[in-house]
mmCIF file of C-alpha atoms and ligand atoms in Angstrom:
data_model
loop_
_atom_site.group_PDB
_atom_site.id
_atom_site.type_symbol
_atom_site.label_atom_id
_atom_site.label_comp_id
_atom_site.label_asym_id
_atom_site.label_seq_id
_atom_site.Cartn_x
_atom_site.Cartn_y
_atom_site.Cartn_z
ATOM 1 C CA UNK R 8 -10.190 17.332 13.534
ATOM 2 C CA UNK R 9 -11.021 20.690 12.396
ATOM 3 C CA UNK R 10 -8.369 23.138 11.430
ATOM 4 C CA UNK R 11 -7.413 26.406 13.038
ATOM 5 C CA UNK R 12 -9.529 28.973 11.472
ATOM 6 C CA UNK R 13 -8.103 31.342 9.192
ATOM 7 C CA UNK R 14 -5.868 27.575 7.793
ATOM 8 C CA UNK R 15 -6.659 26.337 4.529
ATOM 9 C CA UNK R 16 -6.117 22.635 3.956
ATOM 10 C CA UNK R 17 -3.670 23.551 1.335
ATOM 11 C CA UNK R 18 -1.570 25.176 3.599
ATOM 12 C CA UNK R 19 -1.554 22.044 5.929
ATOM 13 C CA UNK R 20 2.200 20.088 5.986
ATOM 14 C CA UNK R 21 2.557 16.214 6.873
ATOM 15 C CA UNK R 22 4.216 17.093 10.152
ATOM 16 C CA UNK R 23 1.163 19.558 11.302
ATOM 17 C CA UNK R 24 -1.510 16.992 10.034
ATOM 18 C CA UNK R 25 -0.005 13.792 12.042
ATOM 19 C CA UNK R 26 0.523 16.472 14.965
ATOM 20 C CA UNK R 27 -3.733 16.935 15.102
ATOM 21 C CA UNK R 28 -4.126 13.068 14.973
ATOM 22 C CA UNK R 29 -2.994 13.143 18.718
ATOM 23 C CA UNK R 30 -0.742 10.433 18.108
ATOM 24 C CA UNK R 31 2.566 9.816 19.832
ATOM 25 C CA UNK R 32 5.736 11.715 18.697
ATOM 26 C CA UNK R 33 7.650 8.696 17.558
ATOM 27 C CA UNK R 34 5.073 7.846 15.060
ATOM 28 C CA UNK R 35 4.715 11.423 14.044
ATOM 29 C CA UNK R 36 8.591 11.447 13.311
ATOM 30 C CA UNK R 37 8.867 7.817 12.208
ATOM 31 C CA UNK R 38 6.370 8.571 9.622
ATOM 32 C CA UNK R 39 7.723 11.993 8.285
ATOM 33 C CA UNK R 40 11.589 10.299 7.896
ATOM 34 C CA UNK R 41 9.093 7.439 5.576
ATOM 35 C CA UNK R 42 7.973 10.623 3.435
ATOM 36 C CA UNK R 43 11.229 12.122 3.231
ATOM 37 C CA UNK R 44 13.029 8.836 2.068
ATOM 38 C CA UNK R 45 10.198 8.953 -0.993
ATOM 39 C CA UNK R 46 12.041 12.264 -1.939
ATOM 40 C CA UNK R 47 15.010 10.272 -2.670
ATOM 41 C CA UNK R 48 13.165 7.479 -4.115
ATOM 42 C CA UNK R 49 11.414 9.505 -6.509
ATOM 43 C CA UNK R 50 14.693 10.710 -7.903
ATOM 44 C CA UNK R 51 16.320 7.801 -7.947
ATOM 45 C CA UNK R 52 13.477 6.323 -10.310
ATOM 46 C CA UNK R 53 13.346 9.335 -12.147
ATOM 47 C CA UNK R 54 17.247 9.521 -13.036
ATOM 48 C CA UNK R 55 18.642 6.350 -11.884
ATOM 49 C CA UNK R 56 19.690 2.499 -13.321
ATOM 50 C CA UNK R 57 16.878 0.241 -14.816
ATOM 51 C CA UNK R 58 19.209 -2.367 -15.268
ATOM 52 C CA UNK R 59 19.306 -5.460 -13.219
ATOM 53 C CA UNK R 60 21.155 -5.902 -9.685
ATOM 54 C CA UNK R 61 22.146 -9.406 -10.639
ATOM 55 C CA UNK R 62 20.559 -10.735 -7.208
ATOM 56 C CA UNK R 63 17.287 -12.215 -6.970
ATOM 57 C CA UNK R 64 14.502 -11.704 -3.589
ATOM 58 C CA UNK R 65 13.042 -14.440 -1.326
ATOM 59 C CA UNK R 66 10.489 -14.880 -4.024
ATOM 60 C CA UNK R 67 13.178 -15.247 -6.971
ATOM 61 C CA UNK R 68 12.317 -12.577 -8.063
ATOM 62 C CA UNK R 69 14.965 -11.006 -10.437
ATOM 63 C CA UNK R 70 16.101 -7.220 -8.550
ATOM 64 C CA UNK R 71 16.374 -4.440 -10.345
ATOM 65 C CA UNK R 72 18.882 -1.969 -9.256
ATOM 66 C CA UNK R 73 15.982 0.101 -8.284
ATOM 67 C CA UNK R 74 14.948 -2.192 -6.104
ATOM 68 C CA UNK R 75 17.788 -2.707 -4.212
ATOM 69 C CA UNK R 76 18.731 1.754 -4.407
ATOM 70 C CA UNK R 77 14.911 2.085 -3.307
ATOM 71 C CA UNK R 78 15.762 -0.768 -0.466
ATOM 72 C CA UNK R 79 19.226 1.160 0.629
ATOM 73 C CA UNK R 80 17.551 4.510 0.818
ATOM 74 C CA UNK R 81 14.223 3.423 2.955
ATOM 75 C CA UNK R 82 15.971 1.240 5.351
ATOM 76 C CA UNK R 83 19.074 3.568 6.143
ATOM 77 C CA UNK R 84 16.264 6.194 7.108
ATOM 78 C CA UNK R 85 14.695 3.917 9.394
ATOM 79 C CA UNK R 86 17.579 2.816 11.219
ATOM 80 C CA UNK R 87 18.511 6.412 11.940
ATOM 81 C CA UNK R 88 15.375 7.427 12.785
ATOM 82 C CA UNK R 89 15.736 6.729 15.876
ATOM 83 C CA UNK R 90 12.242 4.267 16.475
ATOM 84 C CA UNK R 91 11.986 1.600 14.591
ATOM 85 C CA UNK R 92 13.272 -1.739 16.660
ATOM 86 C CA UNK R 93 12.637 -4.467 13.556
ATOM 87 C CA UNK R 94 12.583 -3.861 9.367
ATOM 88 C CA UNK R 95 11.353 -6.345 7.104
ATOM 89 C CA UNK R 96 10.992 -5.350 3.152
ATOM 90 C CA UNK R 97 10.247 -7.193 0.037
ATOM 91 C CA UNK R 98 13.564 -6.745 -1.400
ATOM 92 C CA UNK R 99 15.320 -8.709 2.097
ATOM 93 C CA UNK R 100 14.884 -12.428 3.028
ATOM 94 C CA UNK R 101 15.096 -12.084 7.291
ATOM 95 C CA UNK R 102 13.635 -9.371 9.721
ATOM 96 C CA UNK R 103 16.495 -6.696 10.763
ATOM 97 C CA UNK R 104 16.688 -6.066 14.092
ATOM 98 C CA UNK R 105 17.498 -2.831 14.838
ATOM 99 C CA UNK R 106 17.071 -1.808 18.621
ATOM 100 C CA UNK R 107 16.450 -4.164 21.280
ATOM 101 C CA UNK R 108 12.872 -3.897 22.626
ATOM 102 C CA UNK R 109 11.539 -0.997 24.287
ATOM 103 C CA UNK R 110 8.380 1.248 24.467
ATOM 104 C CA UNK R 111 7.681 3.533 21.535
ATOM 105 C CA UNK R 112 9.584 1.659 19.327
ATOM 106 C CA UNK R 113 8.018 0.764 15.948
ATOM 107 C CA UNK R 114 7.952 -2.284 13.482
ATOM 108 C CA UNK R 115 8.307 -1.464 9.652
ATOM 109 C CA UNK R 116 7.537 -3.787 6.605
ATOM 110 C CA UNK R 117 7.491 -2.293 3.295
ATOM 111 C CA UNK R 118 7.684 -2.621 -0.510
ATOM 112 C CA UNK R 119 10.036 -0.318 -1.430
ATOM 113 C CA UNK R 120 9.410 0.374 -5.107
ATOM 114 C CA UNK R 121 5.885 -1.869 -5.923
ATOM 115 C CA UNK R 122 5.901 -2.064 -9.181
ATOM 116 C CA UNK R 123 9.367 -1.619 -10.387
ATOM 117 C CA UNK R 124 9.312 -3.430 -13.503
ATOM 118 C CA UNK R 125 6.964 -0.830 -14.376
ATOM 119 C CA UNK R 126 9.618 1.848 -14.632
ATOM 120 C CA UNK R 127 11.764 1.219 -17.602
ATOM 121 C CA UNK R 128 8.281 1.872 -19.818
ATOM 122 C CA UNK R 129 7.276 4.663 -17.378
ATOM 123 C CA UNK R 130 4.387 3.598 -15.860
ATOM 124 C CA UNK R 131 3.560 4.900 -12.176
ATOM 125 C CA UNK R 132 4.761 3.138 -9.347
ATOM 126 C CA UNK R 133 4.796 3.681 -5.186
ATOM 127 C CA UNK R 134 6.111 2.592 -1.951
ATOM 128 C CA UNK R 135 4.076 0.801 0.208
ATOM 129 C CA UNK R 136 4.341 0.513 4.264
ATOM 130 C CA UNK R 137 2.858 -0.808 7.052
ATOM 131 C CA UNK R 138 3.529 0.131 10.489
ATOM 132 C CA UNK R 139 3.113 -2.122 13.947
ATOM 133 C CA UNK R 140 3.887 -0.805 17.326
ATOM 134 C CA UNK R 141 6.181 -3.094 19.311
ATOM 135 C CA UNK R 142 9.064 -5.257 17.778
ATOM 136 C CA UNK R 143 7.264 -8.179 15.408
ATOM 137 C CA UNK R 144 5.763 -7.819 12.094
ATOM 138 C CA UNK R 145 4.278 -11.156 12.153
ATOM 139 C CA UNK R 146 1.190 -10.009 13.878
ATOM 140 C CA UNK R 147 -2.728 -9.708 12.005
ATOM 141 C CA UNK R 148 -2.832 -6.691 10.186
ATOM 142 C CA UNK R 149 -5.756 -5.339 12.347
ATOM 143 C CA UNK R 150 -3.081 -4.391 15.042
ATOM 144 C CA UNK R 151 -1.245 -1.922 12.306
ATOM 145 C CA UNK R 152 -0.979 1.480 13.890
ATOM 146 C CA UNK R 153 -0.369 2.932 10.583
ATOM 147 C CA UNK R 154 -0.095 2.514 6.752
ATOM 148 C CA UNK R 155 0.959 4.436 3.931
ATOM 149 C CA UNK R 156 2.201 4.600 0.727
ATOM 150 C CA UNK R 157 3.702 7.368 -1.638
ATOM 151 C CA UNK R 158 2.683 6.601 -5.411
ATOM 152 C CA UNK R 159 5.099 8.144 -7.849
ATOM 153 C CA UNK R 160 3.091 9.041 -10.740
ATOM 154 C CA UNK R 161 2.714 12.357 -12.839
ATOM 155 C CA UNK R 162 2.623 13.923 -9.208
ATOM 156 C CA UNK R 163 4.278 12.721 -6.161
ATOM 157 C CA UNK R 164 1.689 11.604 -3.643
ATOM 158 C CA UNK R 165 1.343 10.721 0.121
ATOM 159 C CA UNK R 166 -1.385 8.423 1.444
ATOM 160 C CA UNK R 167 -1.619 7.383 5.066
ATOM 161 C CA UNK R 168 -3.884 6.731 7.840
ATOM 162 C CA UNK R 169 -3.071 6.200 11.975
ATOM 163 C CA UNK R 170 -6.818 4.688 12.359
ATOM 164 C CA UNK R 171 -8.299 8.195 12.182
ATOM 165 C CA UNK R 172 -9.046 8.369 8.584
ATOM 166 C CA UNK R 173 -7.094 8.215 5.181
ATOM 167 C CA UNK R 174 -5.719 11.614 4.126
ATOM 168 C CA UNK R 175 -3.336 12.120 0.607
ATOM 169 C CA UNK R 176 -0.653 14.798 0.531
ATOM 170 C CA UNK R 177 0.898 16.106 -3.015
ATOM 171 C CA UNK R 178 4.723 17.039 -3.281
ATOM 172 C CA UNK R 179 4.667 20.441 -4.486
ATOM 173 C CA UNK R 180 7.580 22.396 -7.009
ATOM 174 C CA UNK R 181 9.440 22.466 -3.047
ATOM 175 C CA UNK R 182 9.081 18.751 -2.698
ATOM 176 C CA UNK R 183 6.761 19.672 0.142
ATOM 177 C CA UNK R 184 3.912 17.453 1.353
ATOM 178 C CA UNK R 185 1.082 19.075 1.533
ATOM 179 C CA UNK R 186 -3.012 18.119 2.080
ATOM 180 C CA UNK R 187 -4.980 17.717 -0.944
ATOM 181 C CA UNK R 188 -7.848 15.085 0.380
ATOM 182 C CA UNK R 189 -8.980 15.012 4.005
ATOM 183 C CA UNK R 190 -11.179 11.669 5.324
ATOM 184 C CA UNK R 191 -11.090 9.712 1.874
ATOM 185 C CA UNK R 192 -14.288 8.078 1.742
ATOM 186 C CA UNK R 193 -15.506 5.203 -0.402
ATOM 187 C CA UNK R 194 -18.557 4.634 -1.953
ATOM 188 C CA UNK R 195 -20.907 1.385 -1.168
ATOM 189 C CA UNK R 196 -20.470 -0.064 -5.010
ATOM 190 C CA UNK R 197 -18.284 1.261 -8.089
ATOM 191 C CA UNK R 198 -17.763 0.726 -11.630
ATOM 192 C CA UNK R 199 -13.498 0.068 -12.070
ATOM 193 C CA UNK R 200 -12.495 -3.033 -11.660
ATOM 194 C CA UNK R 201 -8.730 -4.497 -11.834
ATOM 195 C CA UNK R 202 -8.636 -8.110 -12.585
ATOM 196 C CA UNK R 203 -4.439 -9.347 -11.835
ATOM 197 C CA UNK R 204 -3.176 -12.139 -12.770
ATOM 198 C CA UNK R 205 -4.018 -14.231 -16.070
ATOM 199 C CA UNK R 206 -8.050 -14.663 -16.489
ATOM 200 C CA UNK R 207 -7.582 -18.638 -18.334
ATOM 201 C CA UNK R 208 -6.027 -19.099 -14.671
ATOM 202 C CA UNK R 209 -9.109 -17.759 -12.965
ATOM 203 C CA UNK R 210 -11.612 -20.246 -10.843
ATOM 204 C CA UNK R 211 -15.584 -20.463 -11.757
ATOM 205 C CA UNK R 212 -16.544 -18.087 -9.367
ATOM 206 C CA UNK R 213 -14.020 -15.489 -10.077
ATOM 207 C CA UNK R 214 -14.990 -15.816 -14.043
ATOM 208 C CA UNK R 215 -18.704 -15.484 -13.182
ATOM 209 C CA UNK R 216 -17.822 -12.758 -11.237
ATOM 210 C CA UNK R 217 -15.706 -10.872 -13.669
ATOM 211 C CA UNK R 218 -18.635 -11.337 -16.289
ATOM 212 C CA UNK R 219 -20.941 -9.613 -13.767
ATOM 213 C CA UNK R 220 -18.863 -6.983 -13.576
ATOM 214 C CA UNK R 221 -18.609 -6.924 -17.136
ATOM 215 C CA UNK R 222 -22.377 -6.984 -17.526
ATOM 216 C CA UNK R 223 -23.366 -4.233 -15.263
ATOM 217 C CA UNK R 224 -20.584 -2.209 -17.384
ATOM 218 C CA UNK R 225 -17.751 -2.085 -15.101
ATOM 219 C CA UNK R 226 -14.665 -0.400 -16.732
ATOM 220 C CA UNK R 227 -11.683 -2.110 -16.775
ATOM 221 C CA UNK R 228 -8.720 -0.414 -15.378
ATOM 222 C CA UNK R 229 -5.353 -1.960 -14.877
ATOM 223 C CA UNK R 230 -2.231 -0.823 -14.737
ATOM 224 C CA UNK R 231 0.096 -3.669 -13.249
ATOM 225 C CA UNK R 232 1.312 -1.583 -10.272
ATOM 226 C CA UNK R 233 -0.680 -1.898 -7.080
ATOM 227 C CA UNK R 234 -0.198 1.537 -5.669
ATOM 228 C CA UNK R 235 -1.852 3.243 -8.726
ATOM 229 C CA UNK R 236 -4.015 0.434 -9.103
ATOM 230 C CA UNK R 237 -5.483 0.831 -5.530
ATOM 231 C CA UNK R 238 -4.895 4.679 -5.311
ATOM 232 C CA UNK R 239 -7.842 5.105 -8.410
ATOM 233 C CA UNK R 240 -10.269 2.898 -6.967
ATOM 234 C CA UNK R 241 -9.564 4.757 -3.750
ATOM 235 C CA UNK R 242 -9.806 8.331 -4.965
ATOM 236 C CA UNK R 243 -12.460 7.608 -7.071
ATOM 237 C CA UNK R 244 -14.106 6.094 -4.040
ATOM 238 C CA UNK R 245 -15.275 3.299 -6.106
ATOM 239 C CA UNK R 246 -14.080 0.191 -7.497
ATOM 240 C CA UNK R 247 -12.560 -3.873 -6.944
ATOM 241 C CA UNK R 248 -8.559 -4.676 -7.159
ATOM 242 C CA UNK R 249 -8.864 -8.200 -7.272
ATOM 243 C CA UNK R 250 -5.401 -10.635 -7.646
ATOM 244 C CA UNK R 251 -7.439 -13.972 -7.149
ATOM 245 C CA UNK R 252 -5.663 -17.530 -6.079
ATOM 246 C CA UNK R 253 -4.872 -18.731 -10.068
ATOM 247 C CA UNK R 254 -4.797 -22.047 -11.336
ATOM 248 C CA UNK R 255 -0.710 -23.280 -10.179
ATOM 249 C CA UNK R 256 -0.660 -20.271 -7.516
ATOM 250 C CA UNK R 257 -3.599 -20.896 -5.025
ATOM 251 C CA UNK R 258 -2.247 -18.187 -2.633
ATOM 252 C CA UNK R 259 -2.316 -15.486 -5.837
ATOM 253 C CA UNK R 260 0.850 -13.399 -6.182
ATOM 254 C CA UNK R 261 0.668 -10.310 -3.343
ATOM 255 C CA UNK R 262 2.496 -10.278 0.290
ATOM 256 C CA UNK R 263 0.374 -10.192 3.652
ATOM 257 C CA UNK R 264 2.612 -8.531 5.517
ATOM 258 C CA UNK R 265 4.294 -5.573 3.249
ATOM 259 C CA UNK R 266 1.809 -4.814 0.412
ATOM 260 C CA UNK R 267 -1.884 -6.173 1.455
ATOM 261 C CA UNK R 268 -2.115 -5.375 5.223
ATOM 262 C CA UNK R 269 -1.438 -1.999 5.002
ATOM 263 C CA UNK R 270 -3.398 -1.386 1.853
ATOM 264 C CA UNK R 271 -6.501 -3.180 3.354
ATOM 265 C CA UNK R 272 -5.788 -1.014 6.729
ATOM 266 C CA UNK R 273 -6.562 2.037 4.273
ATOM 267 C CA UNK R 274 -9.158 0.659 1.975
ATOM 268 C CA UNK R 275 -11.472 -0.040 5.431
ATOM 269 C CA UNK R 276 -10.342 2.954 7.100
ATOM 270 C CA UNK R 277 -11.742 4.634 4.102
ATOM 271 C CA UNK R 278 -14.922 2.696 4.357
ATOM 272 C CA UNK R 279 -14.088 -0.233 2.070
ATOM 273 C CA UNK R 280 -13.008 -3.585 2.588
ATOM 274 C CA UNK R 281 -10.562 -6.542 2.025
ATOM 275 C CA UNK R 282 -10.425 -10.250 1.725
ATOM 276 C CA UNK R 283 -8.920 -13.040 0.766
ATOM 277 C CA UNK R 284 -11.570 -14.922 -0.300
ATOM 278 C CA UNK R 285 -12.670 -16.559 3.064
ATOM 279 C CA UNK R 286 -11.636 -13.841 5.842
ATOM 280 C CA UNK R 287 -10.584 -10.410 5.837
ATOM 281 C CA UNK R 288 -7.183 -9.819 5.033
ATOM 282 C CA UNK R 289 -6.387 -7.772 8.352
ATOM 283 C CA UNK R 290 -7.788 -10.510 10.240
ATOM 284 C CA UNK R 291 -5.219 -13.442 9.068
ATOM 285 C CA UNK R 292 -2.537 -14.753 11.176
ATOM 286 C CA UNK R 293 0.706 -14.401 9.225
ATOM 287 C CA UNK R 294 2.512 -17.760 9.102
ATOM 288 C CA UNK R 295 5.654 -16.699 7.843
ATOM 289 C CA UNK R 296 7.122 -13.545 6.259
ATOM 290 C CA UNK R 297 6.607 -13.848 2.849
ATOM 291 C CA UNK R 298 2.785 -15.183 2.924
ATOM 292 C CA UNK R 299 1.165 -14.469 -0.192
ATOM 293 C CA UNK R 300 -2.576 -14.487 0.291
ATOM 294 C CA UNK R 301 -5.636 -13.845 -2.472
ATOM 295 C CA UNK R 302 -7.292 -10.744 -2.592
ATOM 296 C CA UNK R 303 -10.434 -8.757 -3.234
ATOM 297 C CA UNK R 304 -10.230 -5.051 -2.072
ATOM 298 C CA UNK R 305 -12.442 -1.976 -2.836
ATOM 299 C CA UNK R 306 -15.914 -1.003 -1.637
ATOM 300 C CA UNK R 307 -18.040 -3.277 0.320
ATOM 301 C CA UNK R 308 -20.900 -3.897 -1.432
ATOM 302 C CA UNK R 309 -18.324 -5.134 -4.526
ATOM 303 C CA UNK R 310 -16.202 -6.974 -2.172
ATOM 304 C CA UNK R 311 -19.115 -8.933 -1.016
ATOM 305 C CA UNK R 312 -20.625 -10.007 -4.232
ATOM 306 C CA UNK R 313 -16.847 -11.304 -5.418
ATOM 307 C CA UNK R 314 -17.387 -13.850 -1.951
ATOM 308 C CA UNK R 315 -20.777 -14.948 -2.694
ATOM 309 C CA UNK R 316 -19.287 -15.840 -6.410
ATOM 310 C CA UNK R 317 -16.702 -17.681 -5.133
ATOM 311 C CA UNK R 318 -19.111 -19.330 -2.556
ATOM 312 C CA UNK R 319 -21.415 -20.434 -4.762
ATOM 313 C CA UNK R 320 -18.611 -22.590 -6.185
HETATM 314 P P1 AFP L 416 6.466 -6.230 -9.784
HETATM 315 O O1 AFP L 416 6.863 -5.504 -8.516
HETATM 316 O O2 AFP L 416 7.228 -7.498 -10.025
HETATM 317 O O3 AFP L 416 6.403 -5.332 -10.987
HETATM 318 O O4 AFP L 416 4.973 -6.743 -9.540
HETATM 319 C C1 AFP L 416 4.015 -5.749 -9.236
HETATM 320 C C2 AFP L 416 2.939 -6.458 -8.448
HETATM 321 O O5 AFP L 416 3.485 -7.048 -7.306
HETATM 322 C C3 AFP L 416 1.818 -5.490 -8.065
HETATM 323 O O6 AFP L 416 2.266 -4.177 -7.995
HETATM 324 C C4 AFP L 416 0.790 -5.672 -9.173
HETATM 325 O O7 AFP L 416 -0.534 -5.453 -8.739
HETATM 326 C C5 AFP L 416 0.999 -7.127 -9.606
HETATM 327 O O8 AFP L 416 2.335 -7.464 -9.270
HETATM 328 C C6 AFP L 416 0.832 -7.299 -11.088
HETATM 329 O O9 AFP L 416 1.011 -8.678 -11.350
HETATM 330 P P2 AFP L 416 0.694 -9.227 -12.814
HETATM 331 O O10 AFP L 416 1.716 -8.579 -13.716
HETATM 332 O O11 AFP L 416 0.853 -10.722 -12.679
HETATM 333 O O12 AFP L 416 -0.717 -8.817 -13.163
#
């Protein structure tokens, strides 16, 4: 969508931008109360607790009281804002239901600080969402209206797509959003690849395929945090996040719903793709809310030689 003339993309705000997607005005607001919420965030994990909560997630995961602030300040803004019928995050172990069903009403799963273990040796972490229309979550990640996350790193960024292309926003001194990267586009093959989890826990196919990657003089780059992680290989336009099933865990150690769908709805917006080793991640049927699922994600041609590794098996 091409700007009015005499408008340089520097000057374009959030708000504007998801205005010239022609998408409806709930999602438009819906997703600007997301961005605001990461204003809070960010301060919170700039200035607040890294101790523990002393409660534990549906996972077992130990919280942090990051967690749980990041939780309280995300979900308070969706509540109030007015669209969002059902809320499901990493940190809680049941959907909320917040409106009873009607049209324009939105469904919200999200990670509210990925990464947060990350913090207390300042590392860069980010808030991942995913965005259904209607009241379930529990729904094949191809039907996601919208995804986004906000990585809080040396700068403050914004990354989201409503099926029309991936576009990044940078909080400025104002804590404004504005455009830095229009139409993100990936590249067919890369040279970064992220390798999660521990590699004497990897399959055959996945160690063959690592040692390709190795061999053809892929750099390693890993940070531990999935929003920076993914944002590189994304930015750079090239590149494979891979968090394989591991000896012990078969279904690896990410969430369908809240932290792969709506990263895999930007990686192939973007011209990339994402699998779990068999089918593409946006094409599984979520069982239950806190499927974990393998996953290979980054551009295509990458993607594809990771499967016929693991096929060959
Ligand atoms: P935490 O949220 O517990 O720090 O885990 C982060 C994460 O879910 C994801 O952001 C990383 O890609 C992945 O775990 C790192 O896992 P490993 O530490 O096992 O490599």
């Amino acid at each position: 969508m091409p700007h009015e003339p005499g408008t340089t993309k520097f000057q374009i705000d959030l708000r504007r931008h998801l205005r010239e997607q022609n998408i409806c005005d709930n999602l438009v607001h819906l997703i600007c109360e997301i961005a605001e919420a990461g204003k809070y965030v960010i301060n919170a994990v700039r200035t607040g607790d890294l101790g523990v909560a002393g409660t534990s997630n549906l996972y077992g995961e130990e919280q942090l009281a990051l967690d749980v602030l990041s939780d309280r300040i995300i979900k308070k803004r969706l509540i109030h804002s007015g669209v969002v019928c059902s809320i499901l995050s990493e940190e809680m172990d049941e959907v909320l239901n917040v409106k009873p069903e009607a049209d324009g009403l939105y469904s919200v799963g999200y990670d509210p600080l990925d990464g947060s273990s990350l913090v207390d040796v300042n590392l860069a972490v980010g808030t991942i969402v995913s965005i259904h229309s209607g009241c379930t979550l529990l729904k094949p990640g191809r039907s996601q209206v919208a995804a986004l996350y906000i990585l809080y790193g040396p700068r403050v960024s914004l990354v989201y797509s409503v099926g029309k292309g991936v576009h990044e926003f940078t909080m400025n001194h104002l804590m404004e959003y504005t455009l830095t990267r229009e139409n993100i586009t990936m590249q067919p093959a890369g040279n970064i690849y992220s390798p999660g989890g521990l590699r004497n826990k990897y399959c055959e196919g996945v160690e063959k395929f690592v040692r390709y990657l190795e061999a053809k003089g892929a750099k390693l780059r890993y940070s531990g945090g999935f929003v920076p992680d993914i944002n590189q290989i994304l930015l750079k336009g090239k590149g494979i996040f891979m968090y394989p099933a591991l000896n012990g865990s078969p279904k690896g150690k990410l969430r369908l719903l809240f932290e792969l769908n709506p990263m895999a709805y930007l990686i192939e917006q973007a011209g990339g793709s994402a699998s779990n080793g068999s089918i593409p991640i946006l094409d599984i049927m979520p069982d239950e809310i806190g499927q974990l699922e393998p996953v290979f994600i980054g551009c295509k041609d990458d993607v594809e030689k990771a499967l016929e590794f693991l096929n060959e098996e």
